[in-house]
C-alpha positions as a printed NumPy array, in Angstrom:
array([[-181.466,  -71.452,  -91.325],
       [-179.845,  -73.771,  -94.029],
       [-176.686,  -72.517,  -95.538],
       [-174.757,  -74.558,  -97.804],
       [-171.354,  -74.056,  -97.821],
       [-168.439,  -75.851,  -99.631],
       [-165.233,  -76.587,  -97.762],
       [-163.338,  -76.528, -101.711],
       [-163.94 ,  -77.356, -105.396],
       [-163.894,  -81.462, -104.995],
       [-166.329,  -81.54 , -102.358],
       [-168.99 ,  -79.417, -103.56 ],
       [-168.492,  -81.232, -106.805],
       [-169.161,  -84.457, -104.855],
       [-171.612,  -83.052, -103.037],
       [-173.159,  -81.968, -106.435],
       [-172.759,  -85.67 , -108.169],
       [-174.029,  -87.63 , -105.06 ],
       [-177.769,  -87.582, -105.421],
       [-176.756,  -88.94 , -108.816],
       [-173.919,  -91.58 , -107.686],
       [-175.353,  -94.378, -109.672],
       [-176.23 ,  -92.954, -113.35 ],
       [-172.525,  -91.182, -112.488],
       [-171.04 ,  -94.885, -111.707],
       [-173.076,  -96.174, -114.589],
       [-171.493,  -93.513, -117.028],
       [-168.135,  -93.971, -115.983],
       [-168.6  ,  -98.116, -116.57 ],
       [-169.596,  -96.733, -119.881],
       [-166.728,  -94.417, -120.816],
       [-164.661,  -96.92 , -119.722],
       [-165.518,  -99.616, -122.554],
       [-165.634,  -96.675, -124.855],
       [-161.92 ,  -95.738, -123.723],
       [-160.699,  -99.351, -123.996],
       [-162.241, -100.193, -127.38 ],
       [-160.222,  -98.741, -129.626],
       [-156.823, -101.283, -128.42 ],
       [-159.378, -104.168, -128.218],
       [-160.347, -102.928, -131.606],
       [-157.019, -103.194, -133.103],
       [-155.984, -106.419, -131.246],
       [-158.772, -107.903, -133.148],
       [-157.816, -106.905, -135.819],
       [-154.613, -107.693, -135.799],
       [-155.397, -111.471, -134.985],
       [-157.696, -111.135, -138.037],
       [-154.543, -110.072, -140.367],
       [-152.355, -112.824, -138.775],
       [-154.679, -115.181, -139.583],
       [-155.562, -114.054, -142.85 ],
       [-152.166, -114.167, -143.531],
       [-151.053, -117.654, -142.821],
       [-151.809, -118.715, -146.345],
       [-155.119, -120.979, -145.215],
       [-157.925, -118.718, -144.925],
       [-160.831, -121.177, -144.332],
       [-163.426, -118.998, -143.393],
       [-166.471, -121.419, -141.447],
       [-168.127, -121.218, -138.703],
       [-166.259, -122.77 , -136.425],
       [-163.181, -121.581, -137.681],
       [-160.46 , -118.699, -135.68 ],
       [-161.185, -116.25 , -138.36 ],
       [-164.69 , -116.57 , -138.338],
       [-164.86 , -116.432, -134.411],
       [-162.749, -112.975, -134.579],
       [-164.732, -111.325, -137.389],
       [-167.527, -112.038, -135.16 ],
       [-165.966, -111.163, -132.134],
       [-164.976, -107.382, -133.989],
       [-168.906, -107.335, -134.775],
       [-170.156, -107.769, -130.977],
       [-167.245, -105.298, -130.005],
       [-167.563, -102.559, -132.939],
       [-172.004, -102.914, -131.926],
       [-171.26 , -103.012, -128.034],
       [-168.865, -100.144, -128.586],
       [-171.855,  -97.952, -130.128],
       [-174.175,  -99.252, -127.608],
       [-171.927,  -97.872, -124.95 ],
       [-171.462,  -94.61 , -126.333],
       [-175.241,  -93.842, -126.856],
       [-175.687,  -95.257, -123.207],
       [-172.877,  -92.683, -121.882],
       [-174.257,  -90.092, -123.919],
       [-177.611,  -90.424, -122.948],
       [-176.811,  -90.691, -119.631],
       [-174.562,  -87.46 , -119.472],
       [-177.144,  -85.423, -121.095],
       [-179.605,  -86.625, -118.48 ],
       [-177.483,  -86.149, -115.158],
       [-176.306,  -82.883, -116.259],
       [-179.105,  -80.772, -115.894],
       [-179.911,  -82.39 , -112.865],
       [-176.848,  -81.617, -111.294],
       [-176.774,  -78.035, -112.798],
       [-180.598,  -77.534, -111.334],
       [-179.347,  -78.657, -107.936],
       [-176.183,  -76.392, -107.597],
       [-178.987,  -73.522, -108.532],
       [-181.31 ,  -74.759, -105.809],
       [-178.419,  -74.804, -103.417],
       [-177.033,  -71.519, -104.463],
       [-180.295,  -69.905, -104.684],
       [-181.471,  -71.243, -100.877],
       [-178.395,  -69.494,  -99.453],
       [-179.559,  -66.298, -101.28 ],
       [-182.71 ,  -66.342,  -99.625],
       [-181.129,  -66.269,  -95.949],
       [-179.027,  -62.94 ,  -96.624],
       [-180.196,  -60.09 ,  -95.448],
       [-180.705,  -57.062,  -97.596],
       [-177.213,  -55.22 ,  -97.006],
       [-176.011,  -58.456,  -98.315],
       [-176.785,  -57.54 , -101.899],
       [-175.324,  -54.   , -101.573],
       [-174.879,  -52.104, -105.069],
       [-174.763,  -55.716, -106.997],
       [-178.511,  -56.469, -107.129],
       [-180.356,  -59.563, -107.916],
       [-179.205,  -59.813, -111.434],
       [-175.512,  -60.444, -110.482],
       [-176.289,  -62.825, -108.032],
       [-177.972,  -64.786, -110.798],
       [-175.806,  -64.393, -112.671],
       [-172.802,  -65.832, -110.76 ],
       [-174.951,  -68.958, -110.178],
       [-175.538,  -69.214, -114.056],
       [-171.655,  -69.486, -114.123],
       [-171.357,  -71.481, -111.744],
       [-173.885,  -73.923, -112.689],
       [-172.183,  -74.282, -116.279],
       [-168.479,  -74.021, -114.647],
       [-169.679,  -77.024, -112.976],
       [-170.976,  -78.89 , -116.037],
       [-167.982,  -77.909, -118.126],
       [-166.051,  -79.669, -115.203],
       [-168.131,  -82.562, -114.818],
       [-167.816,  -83.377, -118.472],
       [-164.358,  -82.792, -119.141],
       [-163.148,  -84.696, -116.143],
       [-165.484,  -87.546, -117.719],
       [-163.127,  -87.435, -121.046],
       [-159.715,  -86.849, -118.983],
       [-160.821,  -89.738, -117.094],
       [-161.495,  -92.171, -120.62 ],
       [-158.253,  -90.705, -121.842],
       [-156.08 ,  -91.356, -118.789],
       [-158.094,  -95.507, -119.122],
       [-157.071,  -95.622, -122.638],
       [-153.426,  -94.823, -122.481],
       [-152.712,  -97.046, -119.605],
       [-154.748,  -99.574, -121.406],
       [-152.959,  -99.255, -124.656],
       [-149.534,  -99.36 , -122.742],
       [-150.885, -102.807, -121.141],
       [-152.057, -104.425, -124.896],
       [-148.931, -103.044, -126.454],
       [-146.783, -104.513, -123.67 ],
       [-148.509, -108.106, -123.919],
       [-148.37 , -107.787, -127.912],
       [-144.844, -106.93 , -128.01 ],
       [-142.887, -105.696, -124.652],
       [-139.938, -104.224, -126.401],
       [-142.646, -102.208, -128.509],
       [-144.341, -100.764, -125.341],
       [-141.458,  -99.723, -123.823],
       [-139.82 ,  -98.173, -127.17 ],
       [-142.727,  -95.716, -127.299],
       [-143.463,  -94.995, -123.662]])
């Protein structure tokens, strides 16, 4: 007799994303460019105006501007590239994970005895794992976006700190 039975919330959440630790790791690598882009973005862009406004704009190949206009092109396309990758990869794990919570709810279901059940019946029992299953992939997915914000503000803090430390600490 099987039972599965979660010590708390972060384990069986762990428990849930294990069988799919490396598309997880992979989407977090993912929302982490996506997170950092927009400060790389703008630090680009900044060195772009700088330049631009120096007075000599020679734009060549081999030239600063040219190498950070091309440099905002491979990080704008890498930047979309990431997010499909993320996305895709979120809308694939998700089910997954949501069809193995129902497996493991649904095995410990079949172990009860009748009194178990009592006056509730089958349909609430299904029910509760329904809300359960998308509890859990509300949870997964928002924790995935608190965890690109929570990147991106300590990254911005870091690029506004190198760009101009009296800056970063003004608005912190």
């Amino acid at each position: 007799m099987k039972i599965y039975i979660p010590r708390n919330l972060v384990a069986f959440l762990l428990d849930s994303i294990w069988p799919h630790a490396f598309s997880f790791s992979v989407l977090l690598l993912f929302r982490t460019y996506t997170s950092l882009h927009p400060s790389l973005e703008s630090y680009i862009i900044k060195n772009i105006i700088d330049l631009m406004g120096c007075g000599n704009v020679a734009i060549s190949f081999n030239s600063d501007l040219s190498y950070f206009i091309y440099l905002f092109i491979g990080v704008r396309l890498f930047y979309m590239l990431s997010a499909f990758i993320a996305d895709y990869i979120q809308g694939d794990i998700l089910p997954k994970i949501k069809m193995d919570i129902a497996k493991k709810f649904l095995n410990n279901v079949w172990y009860h005895k009748q009194r178990f059940y009592g006056a509730e019946g089958n349909a609430s029992l299904s029910n509760h794992v329904v809300l359960m299953q998308n509890s859990a992939e509300n949870l997964l997915y928002n924790s995935t976006r608190i965890y690109a914000f929570i990147f991106e503000a300590i990254f911005s803090s870091i690029c506004a700190y190198v760009v101009n430390p009296l800056y970063a600490i003004s608005i912190s």
